[in-house]
PDB file of C-alpha atoms in Angstrom:
ATOM      1  CA  MET A 239       0.000   0.000   0.000  1.00 40.00           C
ATOM      2  CA  GLU A 240       1.356   3.426  -0.894  1.00 45.00           C
ATOM      3  CA  SER A 241       0.541   6.675   0.851  1.00 47.00           C
ATOM      4  CA  CYS A 242       1.331  10.297  -0.023  1.00 47.00           C
ATOM      5  CA  TYR A 243      -1.135  12.178   2.140  1.00 51.00           C
ATOM      6  CA  PRO A 244      -2.284  14.993   2.014  1.00 56.00           C
ATOM      7  CA  GLY A 245      -0.064  16.591  -0.610  1.00 69.00           C
ATOM      8  CA  LEU A 246       0.306  16.181  -4.326  1.00 82.00           C
ATOM      9  CA  SER A 247       3.113  13.620  -4.271  1.00 85.00           C
ATOM     10  CA  SER A 248       2.472  10.394  -6.139  1.00 85.00           C
ATOM     11  CA  ALA A 249       3.852   6.886  -5.826  1.00 86.00           C
ATOM     12  CA  SER A 250       3.448   3.372  -7.100  1.00 87.00           C
ATOM     13  CA  LEU A 251       4.770  -0.043  -6.218  1.00 85.00           C
ATOM     14  CA  GLU A 252       5.350  -2.299  -9.196  1.00 87.00           C
ATOM     15  CA  ILE A 253       5.726  -5.927  -8.152  1.00 81.00           C
ATOM     16  CA  THR A 254       7.852  -8.047 -10.461  1.00 76.00           C
ATOM     17  CA  GLU A 255       8.793 -11.684 -10.551  1.00 65.00           C
ATOM     18  CA  GLY A 256      12.316 -12.629 -11.477  1.00 53.00           C
ATOM     19  CA  THR A 257      15.780 -11.691 -10.414  1.00 47.00           C
ATOM     20  CA  ALA A 258      16.308  -7.938 -10.689  1.00 46.00           C
ATOM     21  CA  GLY A 259      19.632  -8.043  -8.869  1.00 47.00           C
ATOM     22  CA  GLY A 260      20.750 -11.439 -10.081  1.00 45.00           C
ATOM     23  CA  ASP A 261      19.671 -13.581  -7.120  1.00 48.00           C
ATOM     24  CA  THR A 262      17.584 -16.715  -7.319  1.00 39.00           C
ATOM     25  CA  PRO A 263      14.064 -15.754  -6.225  1.00 39.00           C
ATOM     26  CA  LEU A 264      12.537 -17.417  -3.189  1.00 35.00           C
ATOM     27  CA  THR A 265       8.900 -18.379  -3.190  1.00 32.00           C
ATOM     28  CA  ASP A 266       8.051 -18.089   0.489  1.00 36.00           C
ATOM     29  CA  CYS A 267       9.437 -17.176   3.890  1.00 41.00           C
ATOM     30  CA  GLN A 268      12.341 -19.482   4.699  1.00 43.00           C
ATOM     31  CA  PHE A 269      14.227 -20.161   7.915  1.00 44.00           C
ATOM     32  CA  ASP A 270      17.657 -21.636   8.515  1.00 47.00           C
ATOM     33  CA  ASN A 271      20.096 -21.263  11.401  1.00 47.00           C
ATOM     34  CA  ASN A 272      21.233 -17.738  10.523  1.00 50.00           C
ATOM     35  CA  LEU A 273      18.629 -16.312   8.154  1.00 52.00           C
ATOM     36  CA  PHE A 274      14.935 -15.460   7.896  1.00 55.00           C
ATOM     37  CA  ASN A 275      14.037 -14.453   4.343  1.00 55.00           C
ATOM     38  CA  MET A 276      10.955 -12.253   4.003  1.00 53.00           C
ATOM     39  CA  ARG A 277      11.061 -11.748   0.231  1.00 46.00           C
ATOM     40  CA  VAL A 278       8.379 -13.219  -1.962  1.00 44.00           C
ATOM     41  CA  LEU A 279       8.515 -10.901  -4.986  1.00 57.00           C
ATOM     42  CA  GLU A 280      10.736  -8.046  -6.085  1.00 82.00           C
ATOM     43  CA  GLY A 281       9.487  -4.547  -6.640  1.00 88.00           C
ATOM     44  CA  VAL A 282      10.087  -0.994  -7.771  1.00 92.00           C
ATOM     45  CA  PHE A 283       8.880   1.832  -5.512  1.00 91.00           C
ATOM     46  CA  SER A 284       8.786   5.017  -7.572  1.00 93.00           C
ATOM     47  CA  GLY A 285       6.979   8.295  -7.975  1.00 93.00           C
ATOM     48  CA  ASN A 286       7.255  12.039  -7.609  1.00 92.00           C
ATOM     49  CA  LEU A 287       7.699  14.067  -4.419  1.00 91.00           C
ATOM     50  CA  SER A 288       5.878  17.402  -4.376  1.00 88.00           C
ATOM     51  CA  LEU A 289       5.958  20.061  -1.679  1.00 84.00           C
ATOM     52  CA  ASP A 290       2.569  21.390  -2.824  1.00 82.00           C
ATOM     53  CA  MET A 291      -0.529  20.780  -0.701  1.00 74.00           C
ATOM     54  CA  SER A 292      -3.986  19.678  -1.850  1.00 67.00           C
ATOM     55  CA  GLU A 293      -6.496  22.522  -1.891  1.00 70.00           C
ATOM     56  CA  GLY A 294      -9.321  22.020   0.612  1.00 65.00           C
ATOM     57  CA  SER A 295      -7.742  19.000   2.288  1.00 59.00           C
ATOM     58  CA  THR A 296      -9.420  17.851   5.517  1.00 59.00           C
ATOM     59  CA  TRP A 297      -6.072  16.647   6.875  1.00 55.00           C
ATOM     60  CA  ARG A 298      -4.508  18.833   9.553  1.00 57.00           C
ATOM     61  CA  ILE A 299      -0.991  18.207   8.289  1.00 56.00           C
ATOM     62  CA  ARG A 300       1.028  21.290   7.388  1.00 59.00           C
ATOM     63  CA  ARG A 301       3.811  19.557   5.442  1.00 60.00           C
ATOM     64  CA  SER A 302       4.031  17.483   2.311  1.00 69.00           C
ATOM     65  CA  GLY A 303       6.729  15.744   0.293  1.00 77.00           C
ATOM     66  CA  PHE A 304       6.317  12.206   1.671  1.00 77.00           C
ATOM     67  CA  CYS A 305       5.520   8.828   0.093  1.00 85.00           C
ATOM     68  CA  GLY A 306       5.592   5.385   1.650  1.00 82.00           C
ATOM     69  CA  MET A 307       4.754   1.756   1.022  1.00 83.00           C
ATOM     70  CA  ARG A 308       3.727  -0.435   3.929  1.00 79.00           C
ATOM     71  CA  SER A 309       3.125  -4.144   4.153  1.00 79.00           C
ATOM     72  CA  LYS A 310      -0.274  -5.375   5.152  1.00 73.00           C
ATOM     73  CA  LYS A 311      -0.384  -6.307   8.800  1.00 72.00           C
ATOM     74  CA  PHE A 312       1.081  -9.752   9.195  1.00 70.00           C
ATOM     75  CA  ASP A 313      -1.292 -12.525  10.233  1.00 75.00           C
ATOM     76  CA  GLY A 314      -0.112 -12.764  13.821  1.00 78.00           C
ATOM     77  CA  PHE A 315       3.481 -11.742  14.456  1.00 84.00           C
ATOM     78  CA  ILE A 316       6.823 -12.238  12.789  1.00 87.00           C
ATOM     79  CA  ASP A 317       9.229 -13.373  15.501  1.00 90.00           C
ATOM     80  CA  LEU A 318      12.724 -12.067  14.782  1.00 92.00           C
ATOM     81  CA  ASP A 319      13.985 -12.472  18.343  1.00 92.00           C
ATOM     82  CA  ALA A 320      16.705 -14.881  17.167  1.00 93.00           C
ATOM     83  CA  TYR A 321      18.027 -12.290  14.650  1.00 94.00           C
ATOM     84  CA  ASP A 322      19.925  -9.030  15.122  1.00 95.00           C
ATOM     85  CA  THR A 323      20.096  -7.396  11.679  1.00 95.00           C
ATOM     86  CA  ILE A 324      17.847  -6.448   8.762  1.00 94.00           C
ATOM     87  CA  ALA A 325      19.595  -6.767   5.377  1.00 94.00           C
ATOM     88  CA  MET A 326      18.247  -5.362   2.098  1.00 93.00           C
ATOM     89  CA  LYS A 327      19.445  -5.579  -1.469  1.00 94.00           C
ATOM     90  CA  LEU A 328      18.440  -2.281  -3.085  1.00 94.00           C
ATOM     91  CA  LYS A 329      19.205  -0.119  -6.095  1.00 95.00           C
ATOM     92  CA  GLY A 330      18.552   3.546  -5.464  1.00 93.00           C
ATOM     93  CA  ASP A 331      18.634   7.010  -6.911  1.00 95.00           C
ATOM     94  CA  GLY A 332      20.860   8.824  -4.426  1.00 94.00           C
ATOM     95  CA  ARG A 333      17.998   9.690  -2.063  1.00 93.00           C
ATOM     96  CA  CYS A 334      17.744   8.698   1.574  1.00 93.00           C
ATOM     97  CA  TYR A 335      14.873   6.315   2.341  1.00 94.00           C
ATOM     98  CA  ILE A 336      13.436   5.248   5.689  1.00 93.00           C
ATOM     99  CA  SER A 337      13.090   1.624   6.762  1.00 94.00           C
ATOM    100  CA  THR A 338      10.356   1.166   9.361  1.00 93.00           C
ATOM    101  CA  ILE A 339       9.537  -1.856  11.499  1.00 93.00           C
ATOM    102  CA  TYR A 340       6.132  -1.856  13.207  1.00 90.00           C
ATOM    103  CA  THR A 341       5.711  -3.739  16.457  1.00 90.00           C
ATOM    104  CA  GLU A 342       2.735  -4.493  18.649  1.00 83.00           C
ATOM    105  CA  ASN A 343       1.622  -1.381  20.524  1.00 70.00           C
ATOM    106  CA  TRP A 344       3.129  -1.550  24.002  1.00 65.00           C
ATOM    107  CA  VAL A 345       5.002   1.766  24.143  1.00 58.00           C
ATOM    108  CA  ASN A 346       2.081   4.145  23.510  1.00 56.00           C
ATOM    109  CA  SER A 347      -0.913   4.832  25.699  1.00 56.00           C
ATOM    110  CA  PRO A 348      -3.404   2.011  26.327  1.00 57.00           C
ATOM    111  CA  GLY A 349      -6.320   2.119  23.896  1.00 59.00           C
ATOM    112  CA  GLN A 350      -4.243   3.739  21.162  1.00 61.00           C
ATOM    113  CA  GLU A 351      -4.737   1.923  17.848  1.00 65.00           C
ATOM    114  CA  GLU A 352      -1.420   2.713  16.142  1.00 70.00           C
ATOM    115  CA  ASP A 353       1.464   0.245  16.132  1.00 80.00           C
ATOM    116  CA  ASN A 354       4.834   1.288  17.484  1.00 86.00           C
ATOM    117  CA  SER A 355       7.255   2.306  14.753  1.00 90.00           C
ATOM    118  CA  TRP A 356      11.033   1.955  14.725  1.00 93.00           C
ATOM    119  CA  GLN A 357      12.945   3.715  11.963  1.00 94.00           C
ATOM    120  CA  ALA A 358      16.393   3.758  10.375  1.00 94.00           C
ATOM    121  CA  PHE A 359      17.748   5.742   7.434  1.00 92.00           C
ATOM    122  CA  VAL A 360      18.609   3.836   4.251  1.00 93.00           C
ATOM    123  CA  TYR A 361      20.947   5.649   1.852  1.00 91.00           C
ATOM    124  CA  ILE A 362      21.576   4.031  -1.531  1.00 86.00           C
ATOM    125  CA  PRO A 363      24.032   5.529  -4.043  1.00 87.00           C
ATOM    126  CA  GLN A 364      22.557   6.155  -7.473  1.00 91.00           C
ATOM    127  CA  ASP A 365      22.170   3.373 -10.050  1.00 91.00           C
ATOM    128  CA  ARG A 366      23.965   0.471  -8.395  1.00 91.00           C
ATOM    129  CA  TRP A 367      22.851  -2.536  -6.385  1.00 94.00           C
ATOM    130  CA  GLN A 368      23.933  -2.476  -2.764  1.00 94.00           C
ATOM    131  CA  ILE A 369      23.381  -4.747   0.213  1.00 94.00           C
ATOM    132  CA  LEU A 370      22.698  -2.782   3.392  1.00 94.00           C
ATOM    133  CA  LYS A 371      22.829  -4.322   6.859  1.00 96.00           C
ATOM    134  CA  ILE A 372      21.036  -2.450   9.636  1.00 96.00           C
ATOM    135  CA  PRO A 373      21.387  -3.820  13.186  1.00 97.00           C
ATOM    136  CA  LEU A 374      17.984  -3.898  14.924  1.00 96.00           C
ATOM    137  CA  GLU A 375      19.480  -1.815  17.736  1.00 94.00           C
ATOM    138  CA  ARG A 376      19.981   1.067  15.241  1.00 95.00           C
ATOM    139  CA  TYR A 377      16.207   1.362  14.617  1.00 95.00           C
ATOM    140  CA  LEU A 378      14.950   4.302  16.692  1.00 93.00           C
ATOM    141  CA  PRO A 379      11.481   4.550  18.246  1.00 92.00           C
ATOM    142  CA  THR A 380       9.441   7.209  16.431  1.00 89.00           C
ATOM    143  CA  TRP A 381       6.039   8.843  16.588  1.00 81.00           C
ATOM    144  CA  ARG A 382       4.782  10.124  13.221  1.00 74.00           C
ATOM    145  CA  GLY A 383       8.327  10.543  11.944  1.00 75.00           C
ATOM    146  CA  SER A 384       9.839  12.192  15.027  1.00 81.00           C
ATOM    147  CA  VAL A 385      12.273  10.299  17.251  1.00 87.00           C
ATOM    148  CA  ILE A 386      10.938   9.557  20.738  1.00 87.00           C
ATOM    149  CA  GLN A 387      13.516  10.881  23.208  1.00 86.00           C
ATOM    150  CA  ALA A 388      13.150   8.038  25.705  1.00 83.00           C
ATOM    151  CA  LYS A 389      15.151   4.886  26.343  1.00 84.00           C
ATOM    152  CA  LEU A 390      12.969   2.224  24.708  1.00 85.00           C
ATOM    153  CA  GLU A 391      13.756  -1.224  23.380  1.00 88.00           C
ATOM    154  CA  MET A 392      12.142  -2.878  20.364  1.00 91.00           C
ATOM    155  CA  ASN A 393      10.466  -6.235  20.920  1.00 90.00           C
ATOM    156  CA  PRO A 394      11.621  -8.166  17.806  1.00 92.00           C
ATOM    157  CA  ALA A 395       9.347 -11.086  18.703  1.00 91.00           C
ATOM    158  CA  ARG A 396       6.206  -8.999  18.016  1.00 89.00           C
ATOM    159  CA  ILE A 397       6.683  -7.494  14.526  1.00 91.00           C
ATOM    160  CA  VAL A 398       3.387  -6.724  12.783  1.00 88.00           C
ATOM    161  CA  GLY A 399       4.586  -4.973   9.599  1.00 87.00           C
ATOM    162  CA  MET A 400       7.330  -3.182   7.704  1.00 89.00           C
ATOM    163  CA  SER A 401       7.597  -0.214   5.334  1.00 89.00           C
ATOM    164  CA  LEU A 402       9.913   1.847   3.165  1.00 91.00           C
ATOM    165  CA  SER A 403       9.277   5.557   2.702  1.00 90.00           C
ATOM    166  CA  VAL A 404      10.915   8.675   1.292  1.00 91.00           C
ATOM    167  CA  ASN A 405      10.806  12.347   2.308  1.00 87.00           C
ATOM    168  CA  ALA A 406      11.674  15.339   0.142  1.00 85.00           C
ATOM    169  CA  GLU A 407      13.578  16.843   3.067  1.00 84.00           C
ATOM    170  CA  GLY A 408      15.941  15.435   5.670  1.00 79.00           C
ATOM    171  CA  GLY A 409      17.963  12.261   5.609  1.00 81.00           C
ATOM    172  CA  VAL A 410      21.717  11.863   5.610  1.00 85.00           C
ATOM    173  CA  PRO A 411      24.338  14.413   4.483  1.00 86.00           C
ATOM    174  CA  GLY A 412      25.127  14.101   0.787  1.00 85.00           C
ATOM    175  CA  ALA A 413      21.837  12.437  -0.136  1.00 89.00           C
ATOM    176  CA  LYS A 414      19.658  13.906  -2.877  1.00 88.00           C
ATOM    177  CA  THR A 415      16.803  15.974  -1.391  1.00 88.00           C
ATOM    178  CA  GLY A 416      13.969  18.167  -2.564  1.00 89.00           C
ATOM    179  CA  PRO A 417      10.943  17.615  -4.764  1.00 91.00           C
ATOM    180  CA  GLY A 418      11.171  15.489  -7.876  1.00 92.00           C
ATOM    181  CA  ASP A 419      11.186  11.914  -9.081  1.00 95.00           C
ATOM    182  CA  PHE A 420      12.337   8.992  -6.947  1.00 94.00           C
ATOM    183  CA  ARG A 421      12.960   5.314  -7.686  1.00 95.00           C
ATOM    184  CA  LEU A 422      13.992   2.469  -5.386  1.00 94.00           C
ATOM    185  CA  GLU A 423      14.359  -1.107  -6.635  1.00 94.00           C
ATOM    186  CA  VAL A 424      14.031  -3.856  -4.014  1.00 92.00           C
ATOM    187  CA  ASP A 425      15.514  -7.289  -4.721  1.00 92.00           C
ATOM    188  CA  TRP A 426      15.142  -8.748  -1.217  1.00 90.00           C
ATOM    189  CA  ILE A 427      14.795  -8.038   2.502  1.00 90.00           C
ATOM    190  CA  LYS A 428      16.132 -10.525   5.060  1.00 90.00           C
ATOM    191  CA  ALA A 429      16.680 -10.835   8.778  1.00 91.00           C
ATOM    192  CA  LEU A 430      20.156 -12.086   9.736  1.00 92.00           C
ATOM    193  CA  ARG A 431      21.868 -13.409  12.819  1.00 91.00           C
ATOM    194  CA  THR A 432      25.362 -11.913  12.681  1.00 89.00           C
ATOM    195  CA  LEU A 433      26.500 -12.335  16.292  1.00 80.00           C
TER     196      LEU A 433
END
């Protein structure tokens, strides 16, 4: 599912079968001693970031320039307690993307419907495949894109979803920013045990 609310940004997720980055595709989630593979199909997340706002929007958001794709909620939980790293094989456009892991809501107030989100920046140089490894401990707790300034610990045994998103502003030094086209190719996403 893609979202670009409430501005005039646009995005799509094109799912492809095959081997975009040269790997043998896997057909389902697979476990072995050191790896949990979450890839079923490859995809291209692309679109256009705009800083313009929709006229007459009922949203109370004062910023724009955001697009994201989020998995459907998993049926139950994905238990990654035995793993310590998320690895991704991506081909980017020089922008900084955001990897988000959603966990069962236990940080926020009782009765709140939103899942807890944990985010890490993903910078991919332009036009080349790269494998990134992000330790789970580097994912920071966030609330609507802002880091929560409290000492919290992710529960990797209770993962309910994942997403990749892009902002027109912010990110890491040297990354492409501002409005305009974006394109991120995803070959696979895996959980690894590296320790």
